[in-house]
Amino acid sequence: GENVEQHPSTLSVQEGDSAVIKCTYSDSASNYFPWYKQELGKRPQLIIDIRSNVGEKKDQRIAVTLNKTAKHFSLHITETQPEDSAVYFCAASGGYSTLTFGKGTMLLVSP
Amino acid sequence: GAGVSQTPSNKVTEKGKYVELRCDPISGHTALYWYRQSLGQGPEFLIYFQGTGAADDSGLPNDRFFAVRPEGSVSTLKIQRTERGDSAVYLCASSLYSAGANVLTFGAGSRLTVL
């Protein structure tokens, strides 16, 4: 089955800096790569996703890049704000397989 | 409903007891998923329903865990003879179509504590 590795496990940045979280996956059949944000005690919420037919997708301060050859994808957050502080999860799925999640990255943005 | 609804939000039980956790998916969503999230970990897949049938139950840890979705809408996750290691947040999600490249919407979860 699919295996998703995510790093770093924690990331501390100053407000206004950029943050990058990286994930690798094992199943070359995977074709859908979402990112979820989970605030303390809350449900995971989708913030951006990318499908295998594109290499990059942007939504305001958030972007995701995908390298299918290397089987890795990354989340980029620019101009970070304190409200970006949360745990971020990457995930991968494809075909009839269900989403497999990484272990998460705790992002702390200091004012 | 407007979102995925899970009840109870919190459940405290004693080792050896039986528990049921309920999920009411978004209206019209045909696919329903159960995940388990332990502290500091990502959601771990348990079981996925397409309509009334379990399309993939490979994530259920053992035969103490069982889930049903008899009418293709509400689902119940059932845990028999609970153990302390079952303590976690049980997340339900639904999607419009079947598993694969589809957006999952999660519920708020049911936090299970086994004493």
JSON list of C-alpha atoms in Angstrom, two decimals:
[
{"chain": "A", "resi": 1, "resn": "GLY", "atom": "CA", "xyz": [0.00, 0.00, 0.00]},
{"chain": "A", "resi": 2, "resn": "GLU", "atom": "CA", "xyz": [0.85, 3.67, -0.08]},
{"chain": "A", "resi": 3, "resn": "ASN", "atom": "CA", "xyz": [3.37, 5.12, 2.37]},
{"chain": "A", "resi": 4, "resn": "VAL", "atom": "CA", "xyz": [3.62, 8.89, 2.88]},
{"chain": "A", "resi": 5, "resn": "GLU", "atom": "CA", "xyz": [6.58, 10.46, 4.65]},
{"chain": "A", "resi": 6, "resn": "GLN", "atom": "CA", "xyz": [6.37, 14.08, 5.82]},
{"chain": "A", "resi": 7, "resn": "HIS", "atom": "CA", "xyz": [8.99, 16.44, 7.20]},
{"chain": "A", "resi": 8, "resn": "PRO", "atom": "CA", "xyz": [9.80, 18.39, 9.20]},
{"chain": "A", "resi": 9, "resn": "SER", "atom": "CA", "xyz": [7.69, 17.30, 12.15]},
{"chain": "A", "resi": 10, "resn": "THR", "atom": "CA", "xyz": [7.85, 20.82, 13.60]},
{"chain": "A", "resi": 11, "resn": "LEU", "atom": "CA", "xyz": [8.61, 24.14, 11.95]},
{"chain": "A", "resi": 12, "resn": "SER", "atom": "CA", "xyz": [8.99, 27.49, 13.67]},
{"chain": "A", "resi": 13, "resn": "VAL", "atom": "CA", "xyz": [9.09, 30.71, 11.62]},
{"chain": "A", "resi": 14, "resn": "GLN", "atom": "CA", "xyz": [8.76, 34.42, 12.22]},
{"chain": "A", "resi": 15, "resn": "GLU", "atom": "CA", "xyz": [5.69, 36.21, 10.97]},
{"chain": "A", "resi": 16, "resn": "GLY", "atom": "CA", "xyz": [6.22, 37.23, 7.36]},
{"chain": "A", "resi": 17, "resn": "ASP", "atom": "CA", "xyz": [8.68, 34.44, 6.60]},
{"chain": "A", "resi": 18, "resn": "SER", "atom": "CA", "xyz": [7.97, 31.57, 4.21]},
{"chain": "A", "resi": 19, "resn": "ALA", "atom": "CA", "xyz": [7.35, 27.99, 5.30]},
{"chain": "A", "resi": 20, "resn": "VAL", "atom": "CA", "xyz": [7.92, 24.84, 3.28]},
{"chain": "A", "resi": 21, "resn": "ILE", "atom": "CA", "xyz": [6.71, 21.35, 4.17]},
{"chain": "A", "resi": 22, "resn": "LYS", "atom": "CA", "xyz": [7.79, 18.35, 2.12]},
{"chain": "A", "resi": 23, "resn": "CYS", "atom": "CA", "xyz": [6.26, 14.93, 1.53]},
{"chain": "A", "resi": 24, "resn": "THR", "atom": "CA", "xyz": [7.27, 11.82, -0.36]},
{"chain": "A", "resi": 25, "resn": "TYR", "atom": "CA", "xyz": [5.03, 8.95, -1.42]},
{"chain": "A", "resi": 26, "resn": "SER", "atom": "CA", "xyz": [5.72, 5.40, -2.50]},
{"chain": "A", "resi": 27, "resn": "ASP", "atom": "CA", "xyz": [2.92, 4.35, -4.87]},
{"chain": "A", "resi": 28, "resn": "SER", "atom": "CA", "xyz": [3.54, 5.56, -8.42]},
{"chain": "A", "resi": 29, "resn": "ALA", "atom": "CA", "xyz": [-0.19, 5.04, -9.15]},
{"chain": "A", "resi": 30, "resn": "SER", "atom": "CA", "xyz": [-1.13, 7.86, -6.75]},
{"chain": "A", "resi": 31, "resn": "ASN", "atom": "CA", "xyz": [-2.57, 10.83, -8.60]},
{"chain": "A", "resi": 32, "resn": "TYR", "atom": "CA", "xyz": [-4.22, 13.05, -6.00]},
{"chain": "A", "resi": 33, "resn": "PHE", "atom": "CA", "xyz": [-2.34, 15.00, -3.33]},
{"chain": "A", "resi": 34, "resn": "PRO", "atom": "CA", "xyz": [-4.30, 17.13, -0.86]},
{"chain": "A", "resi": 35, "resn": "TRP", "atom": "CA", "xyz": [-3.07, 19.17, 2.07]},
{"chain": "A", "resi": 36, "resn": "TYR", "atom": "CA", "xyz": [-5.12, 19.51, 5.24]},
{"chain": "A", "resi": 37, "resn": "LYS", "atom": "CA", "xyz": [-4.80, 22.04, 8.06]},
{"chain": "A", "resi": 38, "resn": "GLN", "atom": "CA", "xyz": [-5.83, 20.99, 11.54]},
{"chain": "A", "resi": 39, "resn": "GLU", "atom": "CA", "xyz": [-6.09, 23.50, 14.37]},
{"chain": "A", "resi": 40, "resn": "LEU", "atom": "CA", "xyz": [-5.94, 22.25, 17.93]},
{"chain": "A", "resi": 41, "resn": "GLY", "atom": "CA", "xyz": [-9.03, 20.22, 18.75]},
{"chain": "A", "resi": 42, "resn": "LYS", "atom": "CA", "xyz": [-10.60, 20.84, 15.35]},
{"chain": "A", "resi": 43, "resn": "ARG", "atom": "CA", "xyz": [-11.30, 18.76, 12.28]},
{"chain": "A", "resi": 44, "resn": "PRO", "atom": "CA", "xyz": [-8.81, 18.52, 9.39]},
{"chain": "A", "resi": 45, "resn": "GLN", "atom": "CA", "xyz": [-9.76, 21.00, 6.68]},
{"chain": "A", "resi": 46, "resn": "LEU", "atom": "CA", "xyz": [-8.66, 20.90, 3.07]},
{"chain": "A", "resi": 47, "resn": "ILE", "atom": "CA", "xyz": [-6.57, 23.94, 2.14]},
{"chain": "A", "resi": 48, "resn": "ILE", "atom": "CA", "xyz": [-5.27, 23.00, -1.29]},
{"chain": "A", "resi": 49, "resn": "ASP", "atom": "CA", "xyz": [-4.90, 19.94, -3.49]},
{"chain": "A", "resi": 50, "resn": "ILE", "atom": "CA", "xyz": [-3.12, 19.00, -6.68]},
{"chain": "A", "resi": 51, "resn": "ARG", "atom": "CA", "xyz": [-3.68, 16.29, -9.24]},
{"chain": "A", "resi": 52, "resn": "SER", "atom": "CA", "xyz": [-0.98, 14.53, -11.17]},
{"chain": "A", "resi": 53, "resn": "ASN", "atom": "CA", "xyz": [-1.65, 16.28, -14.45]},
{"chain": "A", "resi": 54, "resn": "VAL", "atom": "CA", "xyz": [-0.20, 19.56, -13.14]},
{"chain": "A", "resi": 55, "resn": "GLY", "atom": "CA", "xyz": [3.10, 20.44, -11.51]},
{"chain": "A", "resi": 56, "resn": "GLU", "atom": "CA", "xyz": [2.10, 23.46, -9.45]},
{"chain": "A", "resi": 57, "resn": "LYS", "atom": "CA", "xyz": [-1.00, 25.11, -8.07]},
{"chain": "A", "resi": 58, "resn": "LYS", "atom": "CA", "xyz": [-1.37, 28.41, -6.21]},
{"chain": "A", "resi": 59, "resn": "ASP", "atom": "CA", "xyz": [-4.09, 29.92, -4.07]},
{"chain": "A", "resi": 60, "resn": "GLN", "atom": "CA", "xyz": [-3.17, 33.31, -2.66]},
{"chain": "A", "resi": 61, "resn": "ARG", "atom": "CA", "xyz": [-0.34, 32.72, -0.13]},
{"chain": "A", "resi": 62, "resn": "ILE", "atom": "CA", "xyz": [-0.40, 28.95, -0.51]},
{"chain": "A", "resi": 63, "resn": "ALA", "atom": "CA", "xyz": [1.16, 26.88, -3.28]},
{"chain": "A", "resi": 64, "resn": "VAL", "atom": "CA", "xyz": [1.77, 23.21, -3.83]},
{"chain": "A", "resi": 65, "resn": "THR", "atom": "CA", "xyz": [4.33, 21.67, -6.18]},
{"chain": "A", "resi": 66, "resn": "LEU", "atom": "CA", "xyz": [4.45, 18.09, -7.41]},
{"chain": "A", "resi": 67, "resn": "ASN", "atom": "CA", "xyz": [7.33, 16.11, -8.87]},
{"chain": "A", "resi": 68, "resn": "LYS", "atom": "CA", "xyz": [5.89, 12.80, -10.06]},
{"chain": "A", "resi": 69, "resn": "THR", "atom": "CA", "xyz": [9.24, 11.47, -11.24]},
{"chain": "A", "resi": 70, "resn": "ALA", "atom": "CA", "xyz": [10.77, 11.88, -7.80]},
{"chain": "A", "resi": 71, "resn": "LYS", "atom": "CA", "xyz": [7.45, 11.10, -6.04]},
{"chain": "A", "resi": 72, "resn": "HIS", "atom": "CA", "xyz": [7.49, 14.14, -3.83]},
{"chain": "A", "resi": 73, "resn": "PHE", "atom": "CA", "xyz": [5.28, 17.16, -3.30]},
{"chain": "A", "resi": 74, "resn": "SER", "atom": "CA", "xyz": [5.60, 20.26, -1.18]},
{"chain": "A", "resi": 75, "resn": "LEU", "atom": "CA", "xyz": [3.46, 22.92, 0.47]},
{"chain": "A", "resi": 76, "resn": "HIS", "atom": "CA", "xyz": [4.70, 26.51, 0.36]},
{"chain": "A", "resi": 77, "resn": "ILE", "atom": "CA", "xyz": [3.20, 29.24, 2.54]},
{"chain": "A", "resi": 78, "resn": "THR", "atom": "CA", "xyz": [4.42, 32.78, 1.94]},
{"chain": "A", "resi": 79, "resn": "GLU", "atom": "CA", "xyz": [4.08, 35.82, 4.22]},
{"chain": "A", "resi": 80, "resn": "THR", "atom": "CA", "xyz": [3.13, 33.62, 7.16]},
{"chain": "A", "resi": 81, "resn": "GLN", "atom": "CA", "xyz": [0.75, 34.96, 9.79]},
{"chain": "A", "resi": 82, "resn": "PRO", "atom": "CA", "xyz": [0.11, 33.80, 13.38]},
{"chain": "A", "resi": 83, "resn": "GLU", "atom": "CA", "xyz": [-3.23, 32.33, 12.28]},
{"chain": "A", "resi": 84, "resn": "ASP", "atom": "CA", "xyz": [-1.32, 29.95, 10.00]},
{"chain": "A", "resi": 85, "resn": "SER", "atom": "CA", "xyz": [-0.13, 28.16, 13.15]},
{"chain": "A", "resi": 86, "resn": "ALA", "atom": "CA", "xyz": [-1.59, 24.64, 13.05]},
{"chain": "A", "resi": 87, "resn": "VAL", "atom": "CA", "xyz": [-0.71, 21.06, 12.15]},
{"chain": "A", "resi": 88, "resn": "TYR", "atom": "CA", "xyz": [-0.51, 20.44, 8.41]},
{"chain": "A", "resi": 89, "resn": "PHE", "atom": "CA", "xyz": [-1.00, 17.00, 6.88]},
{"chain": "A", "resi": 90, "resn": "CYS", "atom": "CA", "xyz": [-0.13, 15.87, 3.38]},
{"chain": "A", "resi": 91, "resn": "ALA", "atom": "CA", "xyz": [-1.90, 12.88, 1.84]},
{"chain": "A", "resi": 92, "resn": "ALA", "atom": "CA", "xyz": [-1.90, 10.80, -1.31]},
{"chain": "A", "resi": 93, "resn": "SER", "atom": "CA", "xyz": [-4.37, 8.56, -3.11]},
{"chain": "A", "resi": 94, "resn": "GLY", "atom": "CA", "xyz": [-4.99, 7.14, -6.55]},
{"chain": "A", "resi": 95, "resn": "GLY", "atom": "CA", "xyz": [-7.28, 4.87, -8.50]},
{"chain": "A", "resi": 96, "resn": "TYR", "atom": "CA", "xyz": [-9.55, 3.15, -6.02]},
{"chain": "A", "resi": 97, "resn": "SER", "atom": "CA", "xyz": [-7.24, 3.64, -3.08]},
{"chain": "A", "resi": 98, "resn": "THR", "atom": "CA", "xyz": [-8.22, 5.78, -0.11]},
{"chain": "A", "resi": 99, "resn": "LEU", "atom": "CA", "xyz": [-6.19, 8.69, 1.23]},
{"chain": "A", "resi": 100, "resn": "THR", "atom": "CA", "xyz": [-3.00, 7.88, 3.13]},
{"chain": "A", "resi": 101, "resn": "PHE", "atom": "CA", "xyz": [-1.81, 10.67, 5.40]},
{"chain": "A", "resi": 102, "resn": "GLY", "atom": "CA", "xyz": [1.61, 11.77, 6.54]},
{"chain": "A", "resi": 103, "resn": "LYS", "atom": "CA", "xyz": [2.34, 12.16, 10.25]},
{"chain": "A", "resi": 104, "resn": "GLY", "atom": "CA", "xyz": [1.90, 15.92, 10.18]},
{"chain": "A", "resi": 105, "resn": "THR", "atom": "CA", "xyz": [3.97, 19.08, 10.60]},
{"chain": "A", "resi": 106, "resn": "MET", "atom": "CA", "xyz": [3.31, 21.45, 13.47]},
{"chain": "A", "resi": 107, "resn": "LEU", "atom": "CA", "xyz": [3.84, 24.98, 12.16]},
{"chain": "A", "resi": 108, "resn": "LEU", "atom": "CA", "xyz": [4.38, 27.74, 14.72]},
{"chain": "A", "resi": 109, "resn": "VAL", "atom": "CA", "xyz": [4.36, 31.32, 13.46]},
{"chain": "A", "resi": 110, "resn": "SER", "atom": "CA", "xyz": [5.71, 33.81, 16.00]},
{"chain": "A", "resi": 111, "resn": "PRO", "atom": "CA", "xyz": [4.57, 37.44, 15.87]},
{"chain": "B", "resi": 1, "resn": "GLY", "atom": "CA", "xyz": [-26.87, 18.03, 6.32]},
{"chain": "B", "resi": 2, "resn": "ALA", "atom": "CA", "xyz": [-24.53, 20.90, 5.72]},
{"chain": "B", "resi": 3, "resn": "GLY", "atom": "CA", "xyz": [-21.51, 19.10, 7.09]},
{"chain": "B", "resi": 4, "resn": "VAL", "atom": "CA", "xyz": [-20.38, 15.75, 8.43]},
{"chain": "B", "resi": 5, "resn": "SER", "atom": "CA", "xyz": [-21.87, 15.21, 11.86]},
{"chain": "B", "resi": 6, "resn": "GLN", "atom": "CA", "xyz": [-20.41, 12.83, 14.44]},
{"chain": "B", "resi": 7, "resn": "THR", "atom": "CA", "xyz": [-21.83, 11.74, 17.78]},
{"chain": "B", "resi": 8, "resn": "PRO", "atom": "CA", "xyz": [-20.90, 11.56, 20.54]},
{"chain": "B", "resi": 9, "resn": "SER", "atom": "CA", "xyz": [-18.18, 14.20, 20.52]},
{"chain": "B", "resi": 10, "resn": "ASN", "atom": "CA", "xyz": [-16.65, 12.60, 23.60]},
{"chain": "B", "resi": 11, "resn": "LYS", "atom": "CA", "xyz": [-17.01, 9.10, 24.98]},
{"chain": "B", "resi": 12, "resn": "VAL", "atom": "CA", "xyz": [-15.36, 7.78, 28.14]},
{"chain": "B", "resi": 13, "resn": "THR", "atom": "CA", "xyz": [-15.71, 4.07, 28.78]},
{"chain": "B", "resi": 14, "resn": "GLU", "atom": "CA", "xyz": [-14.13, 1.33, 30.79]},
{"chain": "B", "resi": 15, "resn": "LYS", "atom": "CA", "xyz": [-11.88, -1.37, 29.43]},
{"chain": "B", "resi": 16, "resn": "GLY", "atom": "CA", "xyz": [-13.93, -4.27, 28.11]},
{"chain": "B", "resi": 17, "resn": "LYS", "atom": "CA", "xyz": [-17.06, -2.27, 27.32]},
{"chain": "B", "resi": 18, "resn": "TYR", "atom": "CA", "xyz": [-18.79, -1.93, 23.96]},
{"chain": "B", "resi": 19, "resn": "VAL", "atom": "CA", "xyz": [-19.06, 1.43, 22.19]},
{"chain": "B", "resi": 20, "resn": "GLU", "atom": "CA", "xyz": [-20.82, 2.77, 19.12]},
{"chain": "B", "resi": 21, "resn": "LEU", "atom": "CA", "xyz": [-19.80, 5.91, 17.26]},
{"chain": "B", "resi": 22, "resn": "ARG", "atom": "CA", "xyz": [-22.14, 7.48, 14.74]},
{"chain": "B", "resi": 23, "resn": "CYS", "atom": "CA", "xyz": [-21.49, 9.44, 11.55]},
{"chain": "B", "resi": 24, "resn": "ASP", "atom": "CA", "xyz": [-24.00, 11.36, 9.47]},
{"chain": "B", "resi": 25, "resn": "PRO", "atom": "CA", "xyz": [-22.34, 12.33, 6.16]},
{"chain": "B", "resi": 26, "resn": "ILE", "atom": "CA", "xyz": [-23.07, 15.26, 3.88]},
{"chain": "B", "resi": 27, "resn": "SER", "atom": "CA", "xyz": [-26.37, 14.67, 2.11]},
{"chain": "B", "resi": 28, "resn": "GLY", "atom": "CA", "xyz": [-25.83, 13.06, -1.28]},
{"chain": "B", "resi": 29, "resn": "HIS", "atom": "CA", "xyz": [-22.28, 11.89, -0.59]},
{"chain": "B", "resi": 30, "resn": "THR", "atom": "CA", "xyz": [-22.03, 8.27, -1.65]},
{"chain": "B", "resi": 31, "resn": "ALA", "atom": "CA", "xyz": [-18.65, 7.50, -0.09]},
{"chain": "B", "resi": 32, "resn": "LEU", "atom": "CA", "xyz": [-18.02, 7.42, 3.66]},
{"chain": "B", "resi": 33, "resn": "TYR", "atom": "CA", "xyz": [-14.72, 6.84, 5.46]},
{"chain": "B", "resi": 34, "resn": "TRP", "atom": "CA", "xyz": [-13.64, 6.14, 9.00]},
{"chain": "B", "resi": 35, "resn": "TYR", "atom": "CA", "xyz": [-10.18, 7.19, 10.18]},
{"chain": "B", "resi": 36, "resn": "ARG", "atom": "CA", "xyz": [-8.54, 7.01, 13.58]},
{"chain": "B", "resi": 37, "resn": "GLN", "atom": "CA", "xyz": [-6.20, 9.72, 14.83]},
{"chain": "B", "resi": 38, "resn": "SER", "atom": "CA", "xyz": [-3.94, 9.17, 17.80]},
{"chain": "B", "resi": 39, "resn": "LEU", "atom": "CA", "xyz": [-2.24, 12.07, 19.56]},
{"chain": "B", "resi": 40, "resn": "GLY", "atom": "CA", "xyz": [0.48, 13.59, 17.41]},
{"chain": "B", "resi": 41, "resn": "GLN", "atom": "CA", "xyz": [-0.25, 11.37, 14.44]},
{"chain": "B", "resi": 42, "resn": "GLY", "atom": "CA", "xyz": [-1.96, 11.70, 11.09]},
{"chain": "B", "resi": 43, "resn": "PRO", "atom": "CA", "xyz": [-5.36, 10.15, 10.42]},
{"chain": "B", "resi": 44, "resn": "GLU", "atom": "CA", "xyz": [-5.08, 6.38, 9.93]},
{"chain": "B", "resi": 45, "resn": "PHE", "atom": "CA", "xyz": [-7.53, 4.72, 7.53]},
{"chain": "B", "resi": 46, "resn": "LEU", "atom": "CA", "xyz": [-9.95, 2.16, 8.98]},
{"chain": "B", "resi": 47, "resn": "ILE", "atom": "CA", "xyz": [-12.77, 1.45, 6.51]},
{"chain": "B", "resi": 48, "resn": "TYR", "atom": "CA", "xyz": [-14.46, 2.94, 3.45]},
{"chain": "B", "resi": 49, "resn": "PHE", "atom": "CA", "xyz": [-18.07, 2.51, 2.29]},
{"chain": "B", "resi": 50, "resn": "GLN", "atom": "CA", "xyz": [-19.38, 3.02, -1.20]},
{"chain": "B", "resi": 51, "resn": "GLY", "atom": "CA", "xyz": [-23.15, 3.12, -0.72]},
{"chain": "B", "resi": 52, "resn": "THR", "atom": "CA", "xyz": [-24.15, 0.40, 1.73]},
{"chain": "B", "resi": 53, "resn": "GLY", "atom": "CA", "xyz": [-21.20, -1.89, 1.18]},
{"chain": "B", "resi": 54, "resn": "ALA", "atom": "CA", "xyz": [-17.74, -1.80, 2.71]},
{"chain": "B", "resi": 55, "resn": "ALA", "atom": "CA", "xyz": [-15.49, -1.32, -0.32]},
{"chain": "B", "resi": 56, "resn": "ASP", "atom": "CA", "xyz": [-12.28, -1.52, 1.71]},
{"chain": "B", "resi": 57, "resn": "ASP", "atom": "CA", "xyz": [-11.99, -2.60, 5.35]},
{"chain": "B", "resi": 58, "resn": "SER", "atom": "CA", "xyz": [-8.28, -3.31, 5.26]},
{"chain": "B", "resi": 59, "resn": "GLY", "atom": "CA", "xyz": [-7.55, -0.72, 7.93]},
{"chain": "B", "resi": 60, "resn": "LEU", "atom": "CA", "xyz": [-9.63, -2.26, 10.69]},
{"chain": "B", "resi": 61, "resn": "PRO", "atom": "CA", "xyz": [-7.05, -3.35, 13.28]},
{"chain": "B", "resi": 62, "resn": "ASN", "atom": "CA", "xyz": [-8.79, -6.55, 14.41]},
{"chain": "B", "resi": 63, "resn": "ASP", "atom": "CA", "xyz": [-12.18, -8.26, 14.64]},
{"chain": "B", "resi": 64, "resn": "ARG", "atom": "CA", "xyz": [-13.23, -6.14, 17.63]},
{"chain": "B", "resi": 65, "resn": "PHE", "atom": "CA", "xyz": [-13.88, -3.34, 15.15]},
{"chain": "B", "resi": 66, "resn": "PHE", "atom": "CA", "xyz": [-16.90, -3.39, 12.85]},
{"chain": "B", "resi": 67, "resn": "ALA", "atom": "CA", "xyz": [-18.80, -0.76, 10.90]},
{"chain": "B", "resi": 68, "resn": "VAL", "atom": "CA", "xyz": [-22.14, -0.66, 9.11]},
{"chain": "B", "resi": 69, "resn": "ARG", "atom": "CA", "xyz": [-23.97, 1.69, 6.78]},
{"chain": "B", "resi": 70, "resn": "PRO", "atom": "CA", "xyz": [-27.30, -0.10, 6.26]},
{"chain": "B", "resi": 71, "resn": "GLU", "atom": "CA", "xyz": [-29.13, 2.53, 4.22]},
{"chain": "B", "resi": 72, "resn": "GLY", "atom": "CA", "xyz": [-26.19, 4.13, 2.49]},
{"chain": "B", "resi": 73, "resn": "SER", "atom": "CA", "xyz": [-26.24, 7.26, 4.63]},
{"chain": "B", "resi": 74, "resn": "VAL", "atom": "CA", "xyz": [-25.56, 7.14, 8.38]},
{"chain": "B", "resi": 75, "resn": "SER", "atom": "CA", "xyz": [-22.75, 4.85, 9.49]},
{"chain": "B", "resi": 76, "resn": "THR", "atom": "CA", "xyz": [-21.95, 3.34, 12.88]},
{"chain": "B", "resi": 77, "resn": "LEU", "atom": "CA", "xyz": [-18.50, 2.23, 13.99]},
{"chain": "B", "resi": 78, "resn": "LYS", "atom": "CA", "xyz": [-18.73, -0.48, 16.63]},
{"chain": "B", "resi": 79, "resn": "ILE", "atom": "CA", "xyz": [-15.91, -1.46, 18.97]},
{"chain": "B", "resi": 80, "resn": "GLN", "atom": "CA", "xyz": [-16.26, -4.53, 21.17]},
{"chain": "B", "resi": 81, "resn": "ARG", "atom": "CA", "xyz": [-14.27, -5.31, 24.32]},
{"chain": "B", "resi": 82, "resn": "THR", "atom": "CA", "xyz": [-12.54, -1.94, 24.25]},
{"chain": "B", "resi": 83, "resn": "GLU", "atom": "CA", "xyz": [-8.88, -1.72, 25.22]},
{"chain": "B", "resi": 84, "resn": "ARG", "atom": "CA", "xyz": [-6.87, 1.26, 26.45]},
{"chain": "B", "resi": 85, "resn": "GLY", "atom": "CA", "xyz": [-5.03, 1.30, 23.12]},
{"chain": "B", "resi": 86, "resn": "ASP", "atom": "CA", "xyz": [-8.31, 2.08, 21.36]},
{"chain": "B", "resi": 87, "resn": "SER", "atom": "CA", "xyz": [-8.25, 5.57, 22.87]},
{"chain": "B", "resi": 88, "resn": "ALA", "atom": "CA", "xyz": [-8.09, 8.06, 19.99]},
{"chain": "B", "resi": 89, "resn": "VAL", "atom": "CA", "xyz": [-10.16, 10.49, 17.99]},
{"chain": "B", "resi": 90, "resn": "TYR", "atom": "CA", "xyz": [-12.30, 8.64, 15.47]},
{"chain": "B", "resi": 91, "resn": "LEU", "atom": "CA", "xyz": [-12.85, 10.79, 12.39]},
{"chain": "B", "resi": 92, "resn": "CYS", "atom": "CA", "xyz": [-15.52, 10.26, 9.79]},
{"chain": "B", "resi": 93, "resn": "ALA", "atom": "CA", "xyz": [-15.34, 11.79, 6.32]},
{"chain": "B", "resi": 94, "resn": "SER", "atom": "CA", "xyz": [-17.50, 11.71, 3.23]},
{"chain": "B", "resi": 95, "resn": "SER", "atom": "CA", "xyz": [-17.01, 12.46, -0.44]},
{"chain": "B", "resi": 96, "resn": "LEU", "atom": "CA", "xyz": [-19.32, 12.90, -3.36]},
{"chain": "B", "resi": 97, "resn": "TYR", "atom": "CA", "xyz": [-17.86, 10.04, -5.35]},
{"chain": "B", "resi": 98, "resn": "SER", "atom": "CA", "xyz": [-15.88, 6.93, -4.68]},
{"chain": "B", "resi": 99, "resn": "ALA", "atom": "CA", "xyz": [-12.36, 6.67, -3.29]},
{"chain": "B", "resi": 100, "resn": "GLY", "atom": "CA", "xyz": [-9.45, 7.98, -5.27]},
{"chain": "B", "resi": 101, "resn": "ALA", "atom": "CA", "xyz": [-8.95, 11.53, -6.40]},
{"chain": "B", "resi": 102, "resn": "ASN", "atom": "CA", "xyz": [-11.89, 12.98, -4.51]},
{"chain": "B", "resi": 103, "resn": "VAL", "atom": "CA", "xyz": [-12.14, 15.64, -1.85]},
{"chain": "B", "resi": 104, "resn": "LEU", "atom": "CA", "xyz": [-12.85, 14.31, 1.63]},
{"chain": "B", "resi": 105, "resn": "THR", "atom": "CA", "xyz": [-14.78, 16.46, 4.10]},
{"chain": "B", "resi": 106, "resn": "PHE", "atom": "CA", "xyz": [-14.18, 15.50, 7.71]},
{"chain": "B", "resi": 107, "resn": "GLY", "atom": "CA", "xyz": [-16.41, 15.61, 10.74]},
{"chain": "B", "resi": 108, "resn": "ALA", "atom": "CA", "xyz": [-15.25, 17.00, 14.07]},
{"chain": "B", "resi": 109, "resn": "GLY", "atom": "CA", "xyz": [-14.52, 13.53, 15.38]},
{"chain": "B", "resi": 110, "resn": "SER", "atom": "CA", "xyz": [-15.51, 11.41, 18.36]},
{"chain": "B", "resi": 111, "resn": "ARG", "atom": "CA", "xyz": [-12.87, 11.37, 21.09]},
{"chain": "B", "resi": 112, "resn": "LEU", "atom": "CA", "xyz": [-12.84, 7.92, 22.72]},
{"chain": "B", "resi": 113, "resn": "THR", "atom": "CA", "xyz": [-11.12, 7.43, 26.06]},
{"chain": "B", "resi": 114, "resn": "VAL", "atom": "CA", "xyz": [-10.85, 3.92, 27.44]},
{"chain": "B", "resi": 115, "resn": "LEU", "atom": "CA", "xyz": [-9.98, 3.84, 31.15]}
]
